[in-house]
XYZ file of C-alpha atoms in Angstrom:
751
model
C 125.391 71.553 102.208
C 125.554 70.160 98.687
C 127.893 70.689 95.779
C 127.901 69.679 92.160
C 130.220 66.904 91.103
C 133.833 67.452 90.048
C 134.094 70.851 91.741
C 137.391 72.318 92.855
C 136.748 74.750 95.693
C 140.250 76.162 95.300
C 139.373 77.623 91.920
C 140.266 81.334 91.916
C 137.732 83.190 89.844
C 135.629 86.229 90.593
C 132.123 86.971 89.372
C 133.334 89.880 87.270
C 135.627 87.608 85.270
C 132.533 85.881 83.961
C 130.257 88.828 83.227
C 130.992 89.319 79.544
C 130.996 85.607 78.798
C 127.816 85.025 80.774
C 126.112 87.921 79.053
C 127.003 86.674 75.575
C 125.739 83.196 76.423
C 122.459 84.589 77.714
C 122.049 86.629 74.512
C 122.466 83.476 72.419
C 119.821 81.751 74.533
C 117.386 84.645 74.132
C 117.906 84.941 70.391
C 117.315 81.217 69.972
C 114.116 81.467 71.972
C 112.880 84.313 69.821
C 113.409 82.042 66.831
C 111.276 79.348 68.442
C 108.428 81.774 69.065
C 108.469 82.994 65.498
C 108.131 79.462 64.159
C 105.212 78.347 66.327
C 101.819 77.482 64.868
C 99.173 77.142 67.574
C 96.195 74.895 66.876
C 92.699 76.348 67.220
C 90.403 74.911 69.895
C 86.727 75.582 70.236
C 86.459 74.986 73.970
C 86.047 77.783 76.513
C 89.031 78.472 78.765
C 89.293 77.016 82.252
C 91.550 77.818 85.194
C 95.115 76.739 84.423
C 94.754 76.999 80.638
C 97.188 78.679 78.296
C 95.085 81.001 76.131
C 95.385 83.158 73.022
C 93.075 84.592 70.383
C 92.970 84.015 66.653
C 93.862 87.679 66.069
C 96.808 87.961 68.464
C 99.685 85.477 68.937
C 100.317 86.507 72.545
C 99.899 83.582 74.964
C 98.577 84.093 78.515
C 98.205 81.886 81.574
C 94.674 81.896 83.052
C 95.076 81.792 86.826
C 92.701 80.681 89.553
C 92.123 84.344 90.441
C 90.323 84.782 87.098
C 93.110 86.932 85.625
C 95.386 86.357 82.640
C 99.138 86.596 83.117
C 101.565 87.473 80.339
C 104.708 85.646 79.337
C 107.079 88.526 78.665
C 109.257 86.334 76.441
C 109.929 82.773 75.367
C 112.710 82.630 77.971
C 110.052 82.530 80.710
C 107.561 80.369 78.787
C 109.940 77.493 78.087
C 110.936 77.141 81.723
C 107.293 76.156 82.375
C 106.240 74.383 79.148
C 107.949 72.295 76.472
C 105.870 73.492 73.516
C 102.628 75.251 72.514
C 100.468 72.163 72.024
C 98.309 72.949 75.049
C 97.382 76.500 74.066
C 93.625 77.117 73.783
C 92.359 79.674 71.266
C 89.406 81.700 72.571
C 87.255 84.539 71.269
C 88.462 88.131 71.629
C 85.447 88.918 73.796
C 86.327 86.158 76.227
C 89.965 87.235 76.338
C 88.976 90.825 77.138
C 86.764 89.597 79.970
C 89.845 88.462 81.900
C 91.741 91.267 83.644
C 95.508 91.411 83.285
C 97.085 90.082 86.450
C 100.815 90.556 85.906
C 103.770 88.761 84.341
C 104.963 85.157 84.723
C 108.507 84.967 86.082
C 111.170 82.326 85.481
C 110.423 78.907 86.910
C 112.224 78.267 90.215
C 115.426 76.284 89.761
C 115.282 76.274 85.969
C 117.681 79.090 85.136
C 120.084 81.616 86.567
C 119.381 85.223 85.620
C 121.118 88.559 85.219
C 119.578 92.010 84.718
C 120.312 93.913 81.518
C 119.236 97.329 80.226
C 117.716 97.741 76.771
C 119.228 100.726 74.950
C 117.419 103.009 72.539
C 119.079 101.382 69.535
C 117.955 97.918 70.612
C 121.319 96.817 71.998
C 121.732 95.458 75.537
C 124.008 96.434 78.387
C 124.639 94.708 81.695
C 122.546 96.453 84.339
C 124.093 94.629 87.302
C 127.074 92.322 87.809
C 124.975 90.116 90.066
C 123.874 86.694 88.865
C 120.801 85.339 90.638
C 119.242 81.956 91.265
C 115.444 81.859 91.156
C 113.468 80.440 94.074
C 109.704 80.159 94.666
C 107.263 83.049 94.122
C 109.755 85.116 92.129
C 112.343 85.369 94.908
C 115.860 85.766 93.509
C 119.085 85.058 95.401
C 122.426 86.529 94.332
C 125.392 84.181 93.968
C 128.069 85.784 96.137
C 131.005 84.533 94.054
C 132.039 82.451 91.102
C 133.110 79.767 93.575
C 129.545 79.585 94.852
C 128.228 79.350 91.295
C 130.530 76.407 90.577
C 129.784 74.720 93.902
C 126.025 74.813 93.379
C 125.600 74.755 89.598
C 128.754 73.186 88.211
C 131.557 74.219 85.883
C 129.087 75.209 83.149
C 126.957 77.473 85.325
C 127.379 80.384 82.871
C 125.326 78.469 80.319
C 122.332 78.522 82.672
C 122.132 82.340 82.657
C 119.365 84.153 80.825
C 119.261 87.938 80.522
C 116.230 89.631 82.087
C 115.444 93.257 81.121
C 115.693 95.429 84.225
C 112.202 96.825 83.628
C 110.924 93.427 84.831
C 112.683 93.750 88.197
C 109.418 94.748 89.884
C 108.114 91.203 89.385
C 110.989 89.695 91.384
C 111.842 89.971 95.085
C 115.450 89.901 96.259
C 116.131 87.400 99.002
C 119.223 86.348 100.931
C 122.394 85.786 98.901
C 123.696 82.273 98.252
C 127.113 81.165 99.476
C 129.064 78.017 98.726
C 127.526 76.383 101.807
C 123.921 77.319 100.978
C 121.214 74.824 100.155
C 119.594 74.944 96.763
C 116.649 77.325 96.332
C 113.146 75.854 96.533
C 112.081 74.528 93.151
C 115.492 73.171 92.157
C 115.621 69.661 90.658
C 118.662 67.597 91.683
C 119.953 64.031 91.549
C 123.014 62.226 92.821
C 125.802 61.244 90.448
C 125.242 57.684 89.222
C 121.518 57.733 90.160
C 118.409 58.347 88.082
C 116.270 59.448 91.059
C 115.299 63.109 90.743
C 114.468 65.151 93.839
C 112.424 68.336 94.137
C 113.994 70.702 96.698
C 111.540 72.346 99.087
C 113.425 74.361 101.706
C 115.661 71.826 103.467
C 113.587 68.867 102.296
C 114.243 66.708 99.239
C 111.158 65.082 97.695
C 111.531 62.138 95.285
C 109.792 62.812 91.959
C 108.168 59.910 90.097
C 107.748 59.738 86.319
C 104.105 60.818 86.716
C 105.234 63.668 88.958
C 107.661 64.877 86.287
C 105.035 64.716 83.537
C 102.121 66.054 85.566
C 104.021 69.130 86.743
C 105.740 69.846 83.404
C 109.160 69.267 84.969
C 112.039 69.115 82.512
C 115.014 66.759 82.858
C 117.161 69.432 81.166
C 116.990 71.449 84.377
C 118.127 68.632 86.718
C 121.426 69.345 88.503
C 123.853 66.654 89.631
C 124.920 66.939 93.274
C 127.691 65.106 95.114
C 126.058 65.286 98.542
C 122.407 65.603 99.634
C 122.905 64.440 103.215
C 121.958 67.853 104.576
C 118.331 67.444 103.459
C 115.525 65.607 105.204
C 113.418 63.166 103.201
C 109.979 64.390 102.162
C 106.911 62.844 100.564
C 107.131 61.849 96.915
C 105.819 64.049 94.114
C 103.580 61.556 92.313
C 101.179 63.798 90.367
C 100.054 67.344 89.720
C 100.708 69.778 92.567
C 99.544 73.347 92.055
C 102.453 74.873 93.960
C 104.863 73.162 91.555
C 102.998 73.089 88.251
C 101.296 76.478 88.049
C 103.264 79.525 86.876
C 101.418 82.097 89.007
C 102.166 82.073 92.724
C 101.679 78.332 92.955
C 97.930 78.899 92.651
C 96.039 75.641 92.595
C 93.238 75.018 90.162
C 89.973 75.847 91.879
C 87.349 73.088 91.596
C 84.333 74.192 89.577
C 81.069 74.050 91.491
C 78.090 72.235 90.050
C 75.333 74.468 91.394
C 74.397 78.118 91.974
C 71.359 79.062 94.056
C 69.868 82.469 93.315
C 67.502 84.011 95.861
C 66.032 87.356 96.811
C 68.102 88.917 99.602
C 66.307 89.541 102.919
C 67.694 93.088 102.703
C 66.156 93.767 99.296
C 64.353 97.148 99.576
C 60.635 97.454 100.184
C 58.265 99.644 98.196
C 59.711 103.131 97.806
C 59.154 106.542 96.271
C 62.370 107.808 94.652
C 62.856 111.524 93.974
C 64.026 112.890 90.668
C 67.818 112.953 90.133
C 68.344 110.342 92.882
C 71.443 108.225 92.231
C 72.092 104.565 92.957
C 68.523 103.857 93.996
C 68.539 100.172 95.115
C 65.987 98.312 92.985
C 66.684 94.699 93.870
C 69.176 92.736 95.955
C 69.958 89.112 95.185
C 72.062 86.444 96.888
C 74.217 84.104 94.804
C 75.234 80.959 96.701
C 77.742 78.489 95.258
C 77.524 74.776 95.936
C 80.010 73.313 98.385
C 81.854 71.276 95.754
C 83.564 74.211 94.087
C 83.647 77.852 93.070
C 81.136 79.150 90.550
C 81.762 81.846 87.953
C 78.879 84.134 87.003
C 79.344 85.548 83.516
C 76.240 87.698 83.071
C 72.940 88.727 84.669
C 69.820 89.998 82.888
C 67.172 92.000 84.769
C 63.685 92.677 83.402
C 61.564 95.796 83.867
C 57.778 95.877 84.229
C 55.132 98.244 85.610
C 53.274 101.302 84.251
C 56.163 103.718 83.734
C 58.178 105.548 81.113
C 61.337 103.845 79.861
C 63.177 107.165 80.250
C 62.569 107.384 84.001
C 65.947 105.803 84.772
C 69.082 107.117 83.084
C 71.630 104.416 84.012
C 71.620 101.041 85.780
C 74.431 99.559 87.904
C 75.443 96.319 89.582
C 77.381 96.461 92.858
C 79.223 93.900 94.941
C 79.174 95.700 98.275
C 80.757 99.098 97.626
C 82.409 97.996 94.364
C 80.798 98.845 91.032
C 81.162 95.795 88.765
C 80.492 97.415 85.390
C 79.922 100.788 83.786
C 76.404 102.220 83.744
C 74.004 100.257 81.504
C 70.901 101.357 79.605
C 67.476 99.740 79.310
C 66.764 97.848 76.092
C 63.516 99.534 75.056
C 62.423 96.513 73.023
C 63.021 93.648 75.441
C 62.765 95.867 78.561
C 65.909 94.237 79.906
C 69.182 95.430 81.414
C 72.139 93.155 80.714
C 75.398 93.032 82.682
C 77.841 90.924 80.667
C 81.497 89.885 81.068
C 81.172 89.909 84.846
C 83.607 87.038 85.449
C 82.337 87.110 89.032
C 83.641 84.251 91.168
C 81.581 82.916 94.071
C 83.715 80.744 96.340
C 82.538 77.239 97.205
C 79.837 77.218 99.862
C 79.695 81.012 100.146
C 77.117 83.663 99.285
C 77.741 86.861 97.372
C 75.146 89.643 97.742
C 74.652 91.897 94.710
C 72.715 95.151 94.453
C 70.973 96.199 91.245
C 70.510 99.975 91.288
C 69.674 102.906 89.012
C 69.888 106.680 88.650
C 66.577 108.529 88.320
C 66.537 111.048 85.483
C 65.590 114.703 85.936
C 61.866 115.263 86.389
C 60.035 116.543 83.313
C 56.399 117.268 82.519
C 56.944 116.070 78.956
C 59.733 114.815 76.742
C 62.759 112.735 77.724
C 63.208 112.436 81.469
C 61.518 111.030 84.562
C 57.746 111.295 84.897
C 56.313 111.576 88.402
C 54.021 108.686 89.277
C 55.705 106.089 87.096
C 55.832 102.661 88.778
C 58.787 100.315 88.247
C 59.214 96.639 89.124
C 62.454 94.804 88.345
C 63.153 91.085 88.433
C 65.393 88.227 87.494
C 62.728 86.655 85.356
C 64.167 83.150 84.945
C 67.261 81.004 85.274
C 68.063 81.967 81.694
C 68.908 85.428 83.003
C 71.872 83.980 84.915
C 74.798 82.867 82.753
C 77.175 80.758 84.780
C 79.430 77.722 84.814
C 76.982 75.805 87.027
C 73.387 74.620 87.223
C 71.154 77.517 88.313
C 68.642 76.843 91.076
C 65.998 79.218 92.416
C 62.317 80.112 92.570
C 61.866 82.456 89.606
C 60.917 85.166 88.955
C 62.795 86.982 91.715
C 60.998 90.314 91.822
C 61.719 93.471 93.751
C 59.135 95.789 95.242
C 57.662 98.780 93.466
C 59.722 101.927 92.887
C 57.530 104.950 92.220
C 58.945 108.157 90.763
C 58.244 111.020 93.176
C 57.362 114.630 92.465
C 60.377 116.247 94.161
C 64.091 116.190 93.349
C 66.985 115.205 95.548
C 69.824 117.569 96.383
C 73.049 117.664 94.411
C 76.805 117.773 94.877
C 79.401 119.489 92.724
C 82.883 117.872 92.539
C 85.864 119.923 91.336
C 89.570 119.373 90.889
C 91.333 121.342 93.587
C 94.805 122.152 94.767
C 96.481 123.251 91.551
C 99.780 121.436 91.062
C 100.306 118.722 93.654
C 103.773 118.027 95.018
C 105.315 115.267 92.941
C 105.954 112.082 94.951
C 109.278 110.316 95.021
C 110.026 106.669 94.373
C 109.322 104.695 97.550
C 107.515 107.558 99.300
C 104.863 106.718 101.872
C 101.800 108.886 102.359
C 102.262 110.837 99.120
C 99.321 113.061 98.150
C 98.036 111.765 94.802
C 94.587 113.386 94.589
C 92.806 116.471 95.874
C 89.273 117.606 95.081
C 86.487 119.803 96.432
C 82.914 118.706 97.085
C 80.228 121.412 97.284
C 76.734 120.693 98.596
C 73.612 122.401 97.294
C 71.115 124.171 99.533
C 68.517 121.409 99.172
C 69.574 118.796 101.763
C 72.242 117.931 104.311
C 74.314 115.163 102.732
C 75.971 112.096 104.269
C 78.900 110.991 102.076
C 79.314 107.228 102.508
C 81.139 105.940 99.430
C 83.617 107.281 96.895
C 85.641 105.566 94.161
C 88.446 107.257 92.221
C 89.698 106.049 88.838
C 93.463 105.833 88.199
C 94.747 106.168 84.617
C 98.337 107.352 85.054
C 101.317 105.450 83.675
C 102.278 104.173 87.143
C 101.048 100.587 87.394
C 98.159 100.093 89.798
C 100.101 97.400 91.640
C 102.635 100.045 92.668
C 100.088 101.920 94.789
C 99.335 100.720 98.305
C 97.761 101.974 101.529
C 95.499 104.556 99.894
C 93.796 106.842 102.432
C 90.967 109.358 102.066
C 91.205 112.454 104.266
C 89.137 115.545 104.911
C 91.679 117.948 106.311
C 93.585 115.799 108.844
C 90.671 113.413 109.522
C 91.069 109.923 108.073
C 87.719 108.894 106.562
C 88.533 105.580 104.884
C 91.430 103.535 103.613
C 91.970 100.737 101.123
C 94.974 98.474 100.594
C 95.233 99.010 96.846
C 93.597 99.766 93.518
C 91.301 97.034 92.196
C 91.315 95.313 88.818
C 89.016 97.984 87.369
C 91.558 100.695 88.262
C 89.340 101.983 91.073
C 90.331 102.980 94.589
C 87.091 102.211 96.448
C 86.627 104.081 99.726
C 83.742 102.819 101.848
C 83.273 105.176 104.800
C 82.376 103.363 108.029
C 81.091 106.694 109.380
C 79.554 108.910 106.674
C 80.979 112.400 106.357
C 78.301 115.081 106.836
C 78.123 118.084 104.496
C 75.747 120.813 105.601
C 73.627 122.700 103.100
C 75.689 124.999 100.842
C 78.903 123.778 102.492
C 82.065 122.747 100.639
C 85.012 120.718 101.817
C 88.353 119.721 100.312
C 89.346 116.032 100.329
C 92.756 114.479 99.715
C 93.949 110.973 98.924
C 97.393 109.727 99.922
C 99.167 106.556 98.842
C 102.440 104.709 99.274
C 104.485 104.590 96.065
C 106.443 101.381 95.462
C 110.201 101.430 95.371
C 109.989 99.785 91.935
C 108.184 102.824 90.484
C 110.064 104.546 87.699
C 111.184 108.125 87.395
C 108.630 109.899 85.182
C 105.702 107.579 85.936
C 102.492 109.554 86.415
C 99.509 109.204 88.736
C 96.130 110.459 87.518
C 92.890 110.294 89.501
C 89.337 111.439 88.779
C 85.706 110.270 88.792
C 85.158 107.770 85.999
C 81.428 107.749 86.777
C 79.559 110.317 88.814
C 77.699 107.438 90.442
C 80.998 106.652 92.188
C 80.164 109.351 94.722
C 77.336 108.146 96.948
C 75.920 110.630 99.446
C 72.511 110.140 101.075
C 70.313 113.187 101.488
C 69.061 113.689 105.037
C 65.631 114.918 103.892
C 64.649 112.342 101.255
C 67.075 109.524 102.086
C 68.356 108.957 98.545
C 71.664 109.398 96.750
C 72.453 112.944 95.681
C 72.835 113.885 92.058
C 76.574 114.386 91.402
C 78.052 116.764 88.835
C 81.763 116.275 88.133
C 81.537 117.754 84.645
C 79.296 115.307 82.796
C 75.890 115.305 84.504
C 73.841 118.493 84.755
C 71.981 118.269 88.052
C 70.290 121.650 87.736
C 70.420 124.489 85.248
C 71.458 126.912 87.974
C 74.496 124.877 89.042
C 78.069 125.516 87.943
C 79.429 122.441 86.169
C 81.863 120.262 88.116
C 85.463 119.768 87.019
C 86.597 116.266 88.011
C 85.499 113.928 85.209
C 88.892 113.317 83.584
C 88.349 115.630 80.604
C 90.585 118.609 79.793
C 92.391 119.273 83.096
C 89.624 117.863 85.283
C 91.776 115.477 87.296
C 94.582 115.216 89.871
C 97.978 114.347 88.424
C 101.512 113.950 89.738
C 104.806 112.752 88.276
C 107.015 110.339 90.195
C 110.502 111.700 90.820
C 113.597 109.549 91.138
C 117.146 109.287 89.856
C 119.910 106.809 90.581
C 119.124 107.472 94.234
C 115.776 108.660 95.541
C 115.140 109.767 99.109
C 111.606 110.105 100.461
C 110.851 112.020 103.665
C 108.346 109.939 105.642
C 107.820 112.042 108.789
C 107.105 112.109 111.644
C 104.822 115.126 111.956
C 105.811 118.075 114.133
C 104.852 117.525 117.740
C 105.964 117.878 121.357
C 108.295 115.390 123.029
C 108.881 115.055 126.748
C 112.489 114.830 127.864
C 113.711 111.754 129.671
C 112.915 109.357 126.827
C 114.935 106.855 124.834
C 114.595 105.842 121.176
C 112.830 109.044 120.137
C 112.181 108.939 116.347
C 113.385 112.248 114.885
C 113.261 111.524 111.140
C 111.916 108.707 108.981
C 113.089 108.370 105.400
C 113.251 105.844 102.555
C 116.081 105.325 100.079
C 115.329 103.730 96.723
C 118.193 102.701 94.471
C 117.801 102.938 90.712
C 121.116 101.094 90.359
C 123.191 98.972 92.715
C 124.700 101.420 95.193
C 127.064 101.586 98.131
C 126.328 104.356 100.652
C 129.626 105.289 102.307
C 128.747 108.482 104.153
C 125.626 109.640 106.003
C 125.526 113.217 107.258
C 123.009 113.898 110.025
C 122.532 117.419 111.367
C 120.945 118.231 114.714
C 119.651 121.797 114.534
C 118.398 123.803 117.518
C 121.048 122.851 120.058
C 124.491 124.448 119.513
C 127.412 122.102 120.090
C 128.874 124.510 122.649
C 125.669 124.457 124.707
C 126.084 122.897 128.128
C 123.388 120.328 127.400
C 125.303 119.104 124.352
C 128.636 119.091 126.162
C 127.010 116.997 128.889
C 125.595 114.597 126.266
C 122.009 115.119 127.344
C 121.264 114.085 123.780
C 122.880 110.721 123.119
C 122.691 107.486 121.144
C 122.051 109.351 117.872
C 121.947 106.751 115.101
C 120.304 105.597 111.867
C 118.339 102.336 112.125
C 117.019 100.132 109.303
C 113.302 99.685 110.048
C 113.392 96.116 108.718
C 116.364 94.944 110.736
C 119.062 95.493 108.139
C 122.354 97.315 108.564
C 122.274 100.735 110.172
C 124.930 103.007 111.636
C 126.844 103.166 114.864
C 125.637 105.501 117.630
C 127.174 108.836 118.706
C 126.523 111.447 121.385
C 125.951 115.175 121.123
C 129.527 115.974 122.119
C 130.745 113.982 119.093
C 129.109 116.458 116.697
C 130.952 119.087 114.665
C 129.548 122.591 114.979
C 127.368 124.213 112.322
C 125.128 127.251 112.613
C 122.762 126.703 115.555
C 123.620 123.039 115.832
C 126.015 120.297 114.873
C 126.497 117.381 112.508
C 128.017 113.935 112.437
C 129.243 112.139 109.326
C 128.607 108.429 109.737
C 130.908 106.229 107.653
C 129.067 102.923 108.052
C 128.863 101.328 104.585
C 125.480 100.021 103.461
C 124.707 98.361 100.102
C 121.314 98.662 98.414
C 120.374 96.662 95.318
C 118.826 98.218 92.211
C 115.060 98.551 92.541
C 115.202 98.045 96.315
C 113.712 100.456 98.860
C 115.079 100.639 102.409
C 113.235 102.453 105.211
C 115.248 104.123 107.966
C 114.657 106.087 111.170
C 116.983 108.521 112.928
C 116.655 107.912 116.679
C 118.138 109.598 119.734
C 117.886 109.452 123.536
C 116.993 112.569 125.550
C 118.139 112.924 129.139
C 115.675 114.031 131.804
C 118.188 116.788 132.593
C 117.771 118.273 129.121
C 116.543 121.861 128.946
C 113.433 122.679 126.959
C 114.312 123.438 123.345
C 113.115 123.328 119.787
C 115.091 121.024 117.532
C 114.961 119.012 114.348
C 117.106 116.625 112.346
C 118.413 117.044 108.793
C 119.590 114.168 106.623
C 122.256 115.846 104.533
C 123.936 119.225 104.348
C 121.738 122.263 104.951
C 124.327 124.634 103.497
C 124.813 122.784 100.195
C 121.201 121.530 100.117
C 122.282 117.979 99.264
C 121.454 114.765 101.054
C 124.719 113.147 100.026
C 128.122 114.590 99.205
C 129.811 113.969 95.850
C 131.701 110.973 97.256
C 129.042 109.554 99.563
C 127.247 107.146 97.201
C 128.933 104.900 94.652
C 127.258 103.146 91.713
C 128.754 99.666 92.073
C 127.765 98.773 88.506
C 130.179 101.301 86.982
C 132.303 102.130 90.052
C 131.444 105.818 89.720
C 130.050 108.157 92.333
C 126.459 109.322 92.119
C 126.430 113.079 91.688
C 124.696 116.014 90.043
C 120.985 115.653 89.359
C 121.021 112.087 90.658
C 121.668 113.203 94.243
C 118.448 114.371 95.923
C 118.232 117.518 98.044
C 118.664 117.502 101.794
C 115.629 116.349 103.772
C 114.718 118.278 106.887
C 112.508 116.707 109.504
C 109.536 118.437 111.045
C 110.344 120.507 114.112
C 109.983 118.639 117.398
C 109.677 120.652 120.605
C 111.455 119.080 123.572
C 109.534 119.812 126.751
C 110.759 119.435 130.271
C 108.748 117.189 132.558
């Protein structure tokens, strides 16, 4: 344990006594920082940005941090920036085109140990209101830890702790993670700088270790003496190695990412899996023309900025409609056209990183146009050869090595056409998901096959353009009916959910099938956020025809595969998309299963209902009503407690409720209920996942039963006095209380 000097632990103050004062101080700090930003003049540099640089453009004053992941991270405000940097002297000015080549990666949070923080809400008139009475310390990776009392604040941060507080708008809460609260006996959070009274030696706190920081360590990691705390006792820490120079985990604002060494060489070679000579039918999509391997030297990662492919051979320049570059199943750019003068196809702004000593295999492909006897289109018999003609066609940060030209085999335009698929929006209005819901349906569409070929669907990518941030989707799954076809952890930097089917889905001739996509919605999603999915490019559906072995032509509303086909309706225009609106008030409850099924009696810990609660404000849940429907309280099985140990359990090990037996229930129609009074607190922006469990005796009679969270009669999950908003000490009621959630029916079967 450590405490700041001159602290009286008998001081009787509560956190609420400080709220107004702390808030006013934080407002003064913010306003002063705004003034600093307005007065800054950033020098112009000609050099190209490197990992770890602060970057801006000449046309926009916004400053970003360029991380090792190749993405640029915003500084929401000067309050965050000045915890990491003293001034703007290191900012590099780059071209707009270079800036746009870096995807947005997120927002830089406050530096660990530099400030305390408190959430505020921005009102419509520009004024601020306290969003939470909690004051937090900031630890590593955006973890925040509430100070449990004013005594704790004084013990750890001194008599003037209020002056360390900065106000953080609550819309940034999604970038922070709430950790364990701090008490007066807690150690300092990782990242805190401390020294003993009467000593000049500064220590960097890392867990329970204190690491001496040298002058070079302070300078190299942009550590500021203004943020050093004075402690009276550091005996509870073990001694660690000294911080003597730059350390990525300390110096870099984004996740402690270290600067990736830049490789000196890139070897480019024809892939052994590059296709042989082929005859491609008209309308074939994603015909592989050439596959190349890019291998980075072992001394560092290599960034590939652009690739230029050259066309040759006796053929018409209109034979191919669009060209693509793929990294596995992921399309790297939009479709490109052939330059009819230079006969080249250029893929620029790739920003493709090849890790040190590894190889990345890329596929250069194209769509064949519709066959024509004359005019614009594909001409049967045309012969195409594509190549990387020279090292000049590879723009990279390293020396390019290879035996050029790297040429593919011939691709001849055939005299027949491939089959086609029609993709349509389907399902009408989807059920709107709730904040924190798992397995929410976010897209539904129908795929119809033509009568030309049996199709094997192997890849599909959906584009997301709703207002819900891509980072707030996870665990996306592609289904046909109840069959899981593919899943992906999240949406990539190009706003695509890329589903690569390990086993292709077979569509018979003239057959249609409906597909759905589900996703988990983050607890930090906002009420009113929208999800919107569709096909950004029809090449994002890849289905191989069984007859000709090439990708089917796809019509989602843009491409006309055949004059006799009905146009598709899933290209994002008009209403050609799947859209939902996230629902959530002060309290949001999401029903997360399980599905209806049969359960044998004689089991313990049977999950009857899974649900998630997401708090829009800091709440205290005081009452939990659980109904057990299907077994009347007066039934002999209930009287004998053949159903027992009914309880609510936090899936992540947090506080749950006590356990009761069937005979403890109060009768309702065809069942009974129990009102648990275990108090559970949930912080604003936090999602908690719970399961209602029960034990079933082997003596239990066969029955059909289900569980309800809430009151079936009033159709509310919580009563008017069940949930209290601890920010304003008022009960959550009205439209903020979600409806009751009924579980799927579970049939209890005798052995």
